[in-house]
Coordinates of C-alpha atoms in Angstrom, one line a residue:
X167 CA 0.0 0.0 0.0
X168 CA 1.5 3.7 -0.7
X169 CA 0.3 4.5 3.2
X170 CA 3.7 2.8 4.1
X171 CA 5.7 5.1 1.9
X172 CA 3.0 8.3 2.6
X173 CA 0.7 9.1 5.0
X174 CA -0.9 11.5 2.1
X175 CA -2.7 10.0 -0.5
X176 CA -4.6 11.2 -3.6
X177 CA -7.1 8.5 -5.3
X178 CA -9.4 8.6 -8.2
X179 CA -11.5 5.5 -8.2
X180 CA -13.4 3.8 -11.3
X181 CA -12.5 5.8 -14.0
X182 CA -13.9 4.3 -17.1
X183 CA -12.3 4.5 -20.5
X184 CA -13.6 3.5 -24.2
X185 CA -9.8 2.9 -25.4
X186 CA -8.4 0.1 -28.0
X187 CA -6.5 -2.0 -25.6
X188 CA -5.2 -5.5 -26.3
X189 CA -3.4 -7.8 -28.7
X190 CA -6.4 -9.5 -30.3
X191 CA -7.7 -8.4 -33.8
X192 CA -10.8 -7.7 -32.6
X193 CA -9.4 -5.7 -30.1
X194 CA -7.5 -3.5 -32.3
X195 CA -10.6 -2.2 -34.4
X196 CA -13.1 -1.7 -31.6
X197 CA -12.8 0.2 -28.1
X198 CA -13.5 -1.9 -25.2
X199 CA -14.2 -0.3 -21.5
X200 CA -11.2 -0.2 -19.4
X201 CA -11.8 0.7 -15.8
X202 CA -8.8 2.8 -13.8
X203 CA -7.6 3.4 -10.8
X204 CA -4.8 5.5 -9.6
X205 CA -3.3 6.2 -5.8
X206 CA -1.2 9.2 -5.3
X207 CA 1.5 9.8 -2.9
X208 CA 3.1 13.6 -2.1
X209 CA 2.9 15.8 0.2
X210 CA -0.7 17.6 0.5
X211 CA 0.6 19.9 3.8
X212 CA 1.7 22.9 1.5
X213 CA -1.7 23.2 -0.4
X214 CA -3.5 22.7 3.4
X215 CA -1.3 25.6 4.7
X216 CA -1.8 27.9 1.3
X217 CA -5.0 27.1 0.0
X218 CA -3.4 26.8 -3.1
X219 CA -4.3 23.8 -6.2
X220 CA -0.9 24.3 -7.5
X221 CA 0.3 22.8 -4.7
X222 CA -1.1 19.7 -4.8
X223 CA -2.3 17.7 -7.3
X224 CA -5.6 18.4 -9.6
X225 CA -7.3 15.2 -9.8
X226 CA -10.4 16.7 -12.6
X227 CA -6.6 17.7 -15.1
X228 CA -5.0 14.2 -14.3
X229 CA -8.2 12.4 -14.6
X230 CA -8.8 14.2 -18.0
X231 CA -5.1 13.5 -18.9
X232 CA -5.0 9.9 -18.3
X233 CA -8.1 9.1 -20.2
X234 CA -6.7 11.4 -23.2
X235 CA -3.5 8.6 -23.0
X236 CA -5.5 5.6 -22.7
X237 CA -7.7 6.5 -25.7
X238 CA -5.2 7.6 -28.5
X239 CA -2.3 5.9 -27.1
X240 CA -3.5 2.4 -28.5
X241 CA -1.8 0.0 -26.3
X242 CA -1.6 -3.1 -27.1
X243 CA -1.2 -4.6 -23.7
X244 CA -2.4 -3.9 -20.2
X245 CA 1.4 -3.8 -19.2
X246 CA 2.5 -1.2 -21.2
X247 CA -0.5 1.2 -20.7
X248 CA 0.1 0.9 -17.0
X249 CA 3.6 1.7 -17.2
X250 CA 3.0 4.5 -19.2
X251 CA 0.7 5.9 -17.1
X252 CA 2.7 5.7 -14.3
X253 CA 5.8 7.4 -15.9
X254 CA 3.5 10.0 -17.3
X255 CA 2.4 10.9 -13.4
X256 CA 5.7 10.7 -12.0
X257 CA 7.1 12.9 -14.5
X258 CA 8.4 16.1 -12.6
X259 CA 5.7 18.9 -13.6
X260 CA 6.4 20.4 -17.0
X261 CA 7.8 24.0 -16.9
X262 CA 4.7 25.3 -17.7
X263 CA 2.8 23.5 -15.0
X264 CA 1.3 24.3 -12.2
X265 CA 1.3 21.1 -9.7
X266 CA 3.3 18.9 -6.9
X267 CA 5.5 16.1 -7.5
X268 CA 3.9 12.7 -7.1
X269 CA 6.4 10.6 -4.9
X270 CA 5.1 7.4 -5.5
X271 CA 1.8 5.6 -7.5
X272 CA -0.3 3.0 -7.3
X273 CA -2.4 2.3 -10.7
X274 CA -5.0 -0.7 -11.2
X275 CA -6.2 -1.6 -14.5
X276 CA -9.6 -4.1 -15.1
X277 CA -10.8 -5.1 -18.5
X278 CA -14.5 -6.0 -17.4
X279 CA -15.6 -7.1 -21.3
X280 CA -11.9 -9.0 -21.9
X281 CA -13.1 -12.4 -21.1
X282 CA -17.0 -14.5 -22.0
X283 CA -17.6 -15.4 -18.1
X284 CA -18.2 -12.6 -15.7
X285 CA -14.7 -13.1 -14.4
X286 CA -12.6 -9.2 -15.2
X287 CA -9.1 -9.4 -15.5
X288 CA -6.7 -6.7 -13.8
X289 CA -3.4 -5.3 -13.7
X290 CA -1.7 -3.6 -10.9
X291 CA 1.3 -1.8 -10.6
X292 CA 2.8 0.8 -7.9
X293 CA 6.0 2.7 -9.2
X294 CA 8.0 5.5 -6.5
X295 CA 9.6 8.1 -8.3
X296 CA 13.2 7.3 -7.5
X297 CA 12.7 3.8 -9.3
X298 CA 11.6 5.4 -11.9
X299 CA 13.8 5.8 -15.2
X300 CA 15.3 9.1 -16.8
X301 CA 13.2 10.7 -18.7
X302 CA 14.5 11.9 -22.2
X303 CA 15.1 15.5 -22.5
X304 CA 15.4 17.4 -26.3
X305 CA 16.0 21.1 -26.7
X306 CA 14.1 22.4 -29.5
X307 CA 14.1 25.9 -31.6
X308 CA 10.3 26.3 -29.6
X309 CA 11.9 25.0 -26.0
X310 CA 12.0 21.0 -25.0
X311 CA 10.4 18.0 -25.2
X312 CA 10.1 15.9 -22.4
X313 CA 10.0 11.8 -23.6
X314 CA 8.1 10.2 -21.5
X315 CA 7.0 7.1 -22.7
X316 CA 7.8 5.7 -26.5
X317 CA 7.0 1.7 -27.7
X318 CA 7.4 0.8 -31.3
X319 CA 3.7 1.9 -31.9
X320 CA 3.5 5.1 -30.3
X321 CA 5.2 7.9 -28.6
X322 CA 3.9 10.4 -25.8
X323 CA 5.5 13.5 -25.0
X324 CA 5.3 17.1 -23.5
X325 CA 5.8 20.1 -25.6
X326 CA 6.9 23.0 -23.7
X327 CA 6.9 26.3 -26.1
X328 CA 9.2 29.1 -24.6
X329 CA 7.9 32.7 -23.8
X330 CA 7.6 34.5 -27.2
X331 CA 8.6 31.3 -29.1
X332 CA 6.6 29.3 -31.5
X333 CA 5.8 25.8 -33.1
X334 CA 6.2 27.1 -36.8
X335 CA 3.1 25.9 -39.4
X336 CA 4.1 22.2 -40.5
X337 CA 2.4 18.8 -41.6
X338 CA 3.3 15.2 -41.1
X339 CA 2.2 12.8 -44.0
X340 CA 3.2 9.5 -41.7
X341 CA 2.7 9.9 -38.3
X342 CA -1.4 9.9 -36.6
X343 CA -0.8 13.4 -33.9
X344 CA -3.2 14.1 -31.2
X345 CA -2.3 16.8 -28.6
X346 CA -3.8 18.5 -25.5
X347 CA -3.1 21.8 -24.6
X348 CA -2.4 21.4 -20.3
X349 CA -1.8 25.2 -20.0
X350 CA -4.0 28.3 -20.1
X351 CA -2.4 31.0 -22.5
X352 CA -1.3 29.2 -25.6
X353 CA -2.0 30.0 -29.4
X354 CA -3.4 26.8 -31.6
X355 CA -3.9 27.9 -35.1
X356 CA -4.3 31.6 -33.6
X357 CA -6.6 31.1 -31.5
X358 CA -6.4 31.0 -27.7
X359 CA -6.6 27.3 -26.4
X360 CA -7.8 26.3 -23.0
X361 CA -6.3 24.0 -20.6
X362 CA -8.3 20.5 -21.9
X363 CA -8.7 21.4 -25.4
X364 CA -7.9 18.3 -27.7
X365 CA -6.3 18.4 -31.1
X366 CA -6.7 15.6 -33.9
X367 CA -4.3 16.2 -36.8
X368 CA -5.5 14.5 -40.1
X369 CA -2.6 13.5 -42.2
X370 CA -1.5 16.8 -44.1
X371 CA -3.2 19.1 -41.5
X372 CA -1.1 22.4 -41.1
X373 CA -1.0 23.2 -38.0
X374 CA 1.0 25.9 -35.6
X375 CA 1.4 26.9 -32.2
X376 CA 3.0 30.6 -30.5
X377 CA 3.2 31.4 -26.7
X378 CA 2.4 34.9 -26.7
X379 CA 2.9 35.1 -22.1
X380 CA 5.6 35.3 -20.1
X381 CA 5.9 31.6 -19.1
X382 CA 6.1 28.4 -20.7
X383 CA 3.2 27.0 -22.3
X384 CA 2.9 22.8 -22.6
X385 CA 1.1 20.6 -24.5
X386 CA 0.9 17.1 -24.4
X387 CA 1.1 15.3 -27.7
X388 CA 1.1 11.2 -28.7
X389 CA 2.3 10.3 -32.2
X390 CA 1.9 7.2 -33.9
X391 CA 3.9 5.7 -34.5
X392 CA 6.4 7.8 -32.2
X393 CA 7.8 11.1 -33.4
X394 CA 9.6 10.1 -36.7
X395 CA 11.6 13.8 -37.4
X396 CA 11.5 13.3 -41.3
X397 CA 7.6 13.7 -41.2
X398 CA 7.6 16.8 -39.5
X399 CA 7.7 18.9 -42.3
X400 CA 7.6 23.0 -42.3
X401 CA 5.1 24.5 -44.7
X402 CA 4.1 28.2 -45.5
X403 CA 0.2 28.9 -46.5
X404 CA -3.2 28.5 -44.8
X405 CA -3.7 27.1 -41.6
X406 CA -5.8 24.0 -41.5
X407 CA -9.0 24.6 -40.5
X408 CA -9.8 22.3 -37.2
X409 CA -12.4 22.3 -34.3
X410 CA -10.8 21.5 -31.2
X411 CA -12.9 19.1 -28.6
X412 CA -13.1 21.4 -25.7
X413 CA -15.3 18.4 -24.2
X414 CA -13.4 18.0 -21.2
X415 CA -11.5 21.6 -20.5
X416 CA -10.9 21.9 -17.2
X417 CA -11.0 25.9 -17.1
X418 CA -13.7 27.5 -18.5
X419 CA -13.6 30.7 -20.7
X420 CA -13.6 34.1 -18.2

Protein backbone atom coordinates (compact mmCIF):
# COMPACT_ATOMS: atom_id res chain seq x y z
CA UNK A 1 0.00 0.00 0.00
CA UNK A 2 1.55 3.70 -0.70
CA UNK A 3 0.27 4.53 3.18
CA UNK A 4 3.67 2.78 4.09
CA UNK A 5 5.72 5.14 1.91
CA UNK A 6 3.01 8.31 2.57
CA UNK A 7 0.75 9.15 5.03
CA UNK A 8 -0.89 11.46 2.07
CA UNK A 9 -2.73 9.97 -0.48
CA UNK A 10 -4.64 11.21 -3.60
CA UNK A 11 -7.11 8.55 -5.27
CA UNK A 12 -9.40 8.58 -8.23
CA UNK A 13 -11.52 5.52 -8.22
CA UNK A 14 -13.43 3.85 -11.27
CA UNK A 15 -12.54 5.84 -14.04
CA UNK A 16 -13.92 4.30 -17.08
CA UNK A 17 -12.29 4.48 -20.49
CA UNK A 18 -13.57 3.47 -24.18
CA UNK A 19 -9.78 2.85 -25.39
CA UNK A 20 -8.38 0.13 -27.97
CA UNK A 21 -6.54 -1.96 -25.63
CA UNK A 22 -5.23 -5.53 -26.35
CA UNK A 23 -3.43 -7.83 -28.66
CA UNK A 24 -6.36 -9.51 -30.31
CA UNK A 25 -7.67 -8.37 -33.78
CA UNK A 26 -10.82 -7.69 -32.58
CA UNK A 27 -9.41 -5.72 -30.10
CA UNK A 28 -7.48 -3.51 -32.33
CA UNK A 29 -10.58 -2.23 -34.43
CA UNK A 30 -13.09 -1.66 -31.61
CA UNK A 31 -12.77 0.18 -28.15
CA UNK A 32 -13.54 -1.95 -25.24
CA UNK A 33 -14.20 -0.30 -21.48
CA UNK A 34 -11.25 -0.18 -19.42
CA UNK A 35 -11.83 0.70 -15.75
CA UNK A 36 -8.83 2.77 -13.77
CA UNK A 37 -7.63 3.40 -10.77
CA UNK A 38 -4.84 5.51 -9.58
CA UNK A 39 -3.32 6.23 -5.85
CA UNK A 40 -1.21 9.20 -5.32
CA UNK A 41 1.50 9.82 -2.85
CA UNK A 42 3.06 13.58 -2.08
CA UNK A 43 2.92 15.80 0.19
CA UNK A 44 -0.70 17.57 0.50
CA UNK A 45 0.59 19.89 3.85
CA UNK A 46 1.68 22.94 1.47
CA UNK A 47 -1.70 23.20 -0.43
CA UNK A 48 -3.55 22.70 3.40
CA UNK A 49 -1.28 25.62 4.69
CA UNK A 50 -1.83 27.91 1.29
CA UNK A 51 -5.01 27.07 0.05
CA UNK A 52 -3.42 26.78 -3.15
CA UNK A 53 -4.34 23.80 -6.21
CA UNK A 54 -0.94 24.28 -7.46
CA UNK A 55 0.27 22.79 -4.74
CA UNK A 56 -1.12 19.74 -4.78
CA UNK A 57 -2.28 17.74 -7.26
CA UNK A 58 -5.65 18.42 -9.55
CA UNK A 59 -7.31 15.17 -9.81
CA UNK A 60 -10.36 16.65 -12.65
CA UNK A 61 -6.62 17.73 -15.11
CA UNK A 62 -5.02 14.16 -14.26
CA UNK A 63 -8.21 12.43 -14.61
CA UNK A 64 -8.78 14.23 -17.97
CA UNK A 65 -5.11 13.51 -18.86
CA UNK A 66 -4.95 9.88 -18.28
CA UNK A 67 -8.08 9.07 -20.24
CA UNK A 68 -6.74 11.36 -23.22
CA UNK A 69 -3.54 8.62 -23.03
CA UNK A 70 -5.51 5.62 -22.74
CA UNK A 71 -7.69 6.55 -25.65
CA UNK A 72 -5.16 7.62 -28.49
CA UNK A 73 -2.27 5.91 -27.06
CA UNK A 74 -3.46 2.42 -28.53
CA UNK A 75 -1.81 -0.04 -26.32
CA UNK A 76 -1.58 -3.07 -27.14
CA UNK A 77 -1.20 -4.61 -23.70
CA UNK A 78 -2.36 -3.85 -20.22
CA UNK A 79 1.36 -3.78 -19.19
CA UNK A 80 2.54 -1.18 -21.25
CA UNK A 81 -0.51 1.21 -20.65
CA UNK A 82 0.05 0.91 -16.97
CA UNK A 83 3.56 1.65 -17.17
CA UNK A 84 2.98 4.49 -19.23
CA UNK A 85 0.69 5.89 -17.14
CA UNK A 86 2.71 5.66 -14.28
CA UNK A 87 5.77 7.44 -15.94
CA UNK A 88 3.52 10.02 -17.25
CA UNK A 89 2.37 10.91 -13.35
CA UNK A 90 5.66 10.68 -11.99
CA UNK A 91 7.13 12.86 -14.48
CA UNK A 92 8.43 16.08 -12.60
CA UNK A 93 5.73 18.86 -13.59
CA UNK A 94 6.44 20.42 -17.01
CA UNK A 95 7.76 24.01 -16.90
CA UNK A 96 4.74 25.30 -17.67
CA UNK A 97 2.77 23.53 -14.99
CA UNK A 98 1.29 24.30 -12.16
CA UNK A 99 1.32 21.10 -9.70
CA UNK A 100 3.29 18.89 -6.95
CA UNK A 101 5.53 16.13 -7.51
CA UNK A 102 3.90 12.69 -7.12
CA UNK A 103 6.40 10.61 -4.88
CA UNK A 104 5.11 7.45 -5.51
CA UNK A 105 1.83 5.58 -7.51
CA UNK A 106 -0.31 2.97 -7.32
CA UNK A 107 -2.38 2.28 -10.65
CA UNK A 108 -5.00 -0.67 -11.20
CA UNK A 109 -6.24 -1.57 -14.46
CA UNK A 110 -9.55 -4.06 -15.11
CA UNK A 111 -10.82 -5.11 -18.53
CA UNK A 112 -14.47 -5.98 -17.36
CA UNK A 113 -15.55 -7.06 -21.29
CA UNK A 114 -11.85 -8.98 -21.87
CA UNK A 115 -13.13 -12.42 -21.05
CA UNK A 116 -17.04 -14.48 -22.02
CA UNK A 117 -17.60 -15.41 -18.14
CA UNK A 118 -18.24 -12.62 -15.70
CA UNK A 119 -14.67 -13.10 -14.44
CA UNK A 120 -12.56 -9.22 -15.18
CA UNK A 121 -9.12 -9.39 -15.51
CA UNK A 122 -6.69 -6.68 -13.80
CA UNK A 123 -3.43 -5.26 -13.66
CA UNK A 124 -1.69 -3.61 -10.90
CA UNK A 125 1.30 -1.82 -10.60
CA UNK A 126 2.83 0.77 -7.93
CA UNK A 127 6.03 2.70 -9.18
CA UNK A 128 8.02 5.54 -6.54
CA UNK A 129 9.63 8.05 -8.30
CA UNK A 130 13.25 7.29 -7.52
CA UNK A 131 12.74 3.80 -9.27
CA UNK A 132 11.59 5.38 -11.91
CA UNK A 133 13.78 5.77 -15.20
CA UNK A 134 15.27 9.15 -16.81
CA UNK A 135 13.19 10.74 -18.68
CA UNK A 136 14.51 11.91 -22.17
CA UNK A 137 15.06 15.53 -22.51
CA UNK A 138 15.39 17.40 -26.26
CA UNK A 139 16.02 21.09 -26.68
CA UNK A 140 14.09 22.37 -29.45
CA UNK A 141 14.08 25.93 -31.61
CA UNK A 142 10.35 26.31 -29.63
CA UNK A 143 11.94 24.98 -25.98
CA UNK A 144 12.04 21.01 -24.99
CA UNK A 145 10.39 18.05 -25.22
CA UNK A 146 10.11 15.89 -22.36
CA UNK A 147 10.04 11.84 -23.59
CA UNK A 148 8.10 10.21 -21.49
CA UNK A 149 7.00 7.12 -22.66
CA UNK A 150 7.75 5.71 -26.49
CA UNK A 151 7.00 1.74 -27.71
CA UNK A 152 7.36 0.84 -31.30
CA UNK A 153 3.65 1.87 -31.89
CA UNK A 154 3.50 5.14 -30.30
CA UNK A 155 5.17 7.95 -28.56
CA UNK A 156 3.92 10.41 -25.84
CA UNK A 157 5.54 13.45 -24.98
CA UNK A 158 5.29 17.08 -23.53
CA UNK A 159 5.77 20.10 -25.64
CA UNK A 160 6.95 22.97 -23.66
CA UNK A 161 6.92 26.26 -26.14
CA UNK A 162 9.21 29.14 -24.65
CA UNK A 163 7.89 32.66 -23.76
CA UNK A 164 7.62 34.50 -27.18
CA UNK A 165 8.59 31.34 -29.10
CA UNK A 166 6.60 29.34 -31.46
CA UNK A 167 5.84 25.79 -33.13
CA UNK A 168 6.18 27.11 -36.82
CA UNK A 169 3.12 25.93 -39.41
CA UNK A 170 4.10 22.17 -40.49
CA UNK A 171 2.39 18.84 -41.61
CA UNK A 172 3.29 15.20 -41.06
CA UNK A 173 2.16 12.78 -43.97
CA UNK A 174 3.19 9.48 -41.70
CA UNK A 175 2.72 9.90 -38.35
CA UNK A 176 -1.41 9.90 -36.63
CA UNK A 177 -0.81 13.41 -33.94
CA UNK A 178 -3.21 14.12 -31.25
CA UNK A 179 -2.27 16.83 -28.56
CA UNK A 180 -3.78 18.47 -25.48
CA UNK A 181 -3.13 21.85 -24.58
CA UNK A 182 -2.41 21.41 -20.30
CA UNK A 183 -1.79 25.24 -19.96
CA UNK A 184 -3.96 28.34 -20.05
CA UNK A 185 -2.37 30.99 -22.54
CA UNK A 186 -1.26 29.17 -25.61
CA UNK A 187 -1.97 30.05 -29.35
CA UNK A 188 -3.43 26.83 -31.63
CA UNK A 189 -3.90 27.93 -35.10
CA UNK A 190 -4.26 31.62 -33.60
CA UNK A 191 -6.62 31.12 -31.51
CA UNK A 192 -6.37 30.97 -27.66
CA UNK A 193 -6.60 27.27 -26.38
CA UNK A 194 -7.76 26.34 -23.00
CA UNK A 195 -6.27 23.98 -20.55
CA UNK A 196 -8.27 20.48 -21.90
CA UNK A 197 -8.70 21.38 -25.37
CA UNK A 198 -7.85 18.27 -27.73
CA UNK A 199 -6.26 18.37 -31.10
CA UNK A 200 -6.67 15.64 -33.92
CA UNK A 201 -4.25 16.22 -36.78
CA UNK A 202 -5.48 14.51 -40.09
CA UNK A 203 -2.55 13.49 -42.19
CA UNK A 204 -1.50 16.82 -44.09
CA UNK A 205 -3.21 19.09 -41.51
CA UNK A 206 -1.12 22.38 -41.07
CA UNK A 207 -1.05 23.20 -38.04
CA UNK A 208 1.04 25.91 -35.62
CA UNK A 209 1.39 26.93 -32.17
CA UNK A 210 2.96 30.63 -30.51
CA UNK A 211 3.22 31.39 -26.74
CA UNK A 212 2.45 34.92 -26.70
CA UNK A 213 2.92 35.07 -22.07
CA UNK A 214 5.64 35.28 -20.09
CA UNK A 215 5.93 31.62 -19.09
CA UNK A 216 6.14 28.37 -20.69
CA UNK A 217 3.18 26.99 -22.26
CA UNK A 218 2.94 22.79 -22.61
CA UNK A 219 1.14 20.63 -24.53
CA UNK A 220 0.93 17.06 -24.45
CA UNK A 221 1.10 15.27 -27.66
CA UNK A 222 1.10 11.19 -28.73
CA UNK A 223 2.32 10.29 -32.21
CA UNK A 224 1.85 7.19 -33.88
CA UNK A 225 3.89 5.66 -34.53
CA UNK A 226 6.40 7.77 -32.20
CA UNK A 227 7.84 11.11 -33.44
CA UNK A 228 9.57 10.13 -36.74
CA UNK A 229 11.60 13.83 -37.43
CA UNK A 230 11.49 13.28 -41.32
CA UNK A 231 7.58 13.67 -41.24
CA UNK A 232 7.59 16.77 -39.48
CA UNK A 233 7.73 18.94 -42.26
CA UNK A 234 7.57 22.96 -42.32
CA UNK A 235 5.09 24.49 -44.67
CA UNK A 236 4.05 28.18 -45.49
CA UNK A 237 0.20 28.94 -46.52
CA UNK A 238 -3.17 28.51 -44.77
CA UNK A 239 -3.67 27.09 -41.60
CA UNK A 240 -5.79 24.02 -41.48
CA UNK A 241 -8.96 24.61 -40.46
CA UNK A 242 -9.78 22.25 -37.21
CA UNK A 243 -12.37 22.27 -34.35
CA UNK A 244 -10.76 21.50 -31.24
CA UNK A 245 -12.89 19.07 -28.60
CA UNK A 246 -13.11 21.37 -25.67
CA UNK A 247 -15.32 18.40 -24.19
CA UNK A 248 -13.38 18.05 -21.20
CA UNK A 249 -11.51 21.63 -20.49
CA UNK A 250 -10.95 21.89 -17.22
CA UNK A 251 -10.99 25.90 -17.15
CA UNK A 252 -13.66 27.52 -18.46
CA UNK A 253 -13.58 30.73 -20.68
CA UNK A 254 -13.62 34.06 -18.17
Amino acid sequence: MLSALRSDVIAISGLRVDCVVGLYPHERTSPQPVLLDVELALDTEPAAVEEAIAKTVDYHALSVQLAFILENAGFEMLETAAHALARYVLAPPAPGERRAGVEAVRLVLRKPGALASDAVPSLSVTRTQEANAEYGHEVKPFGTVDVIHETRHAGIYRLNVAPGRRIPLHRHAVMREVEMVLTDGLLCQGESARPGSVYRWPHGAAHDYENVTDHVQTILCIDAPRFMEDDEVEVTGERTLIEPDVSRVWVPEP
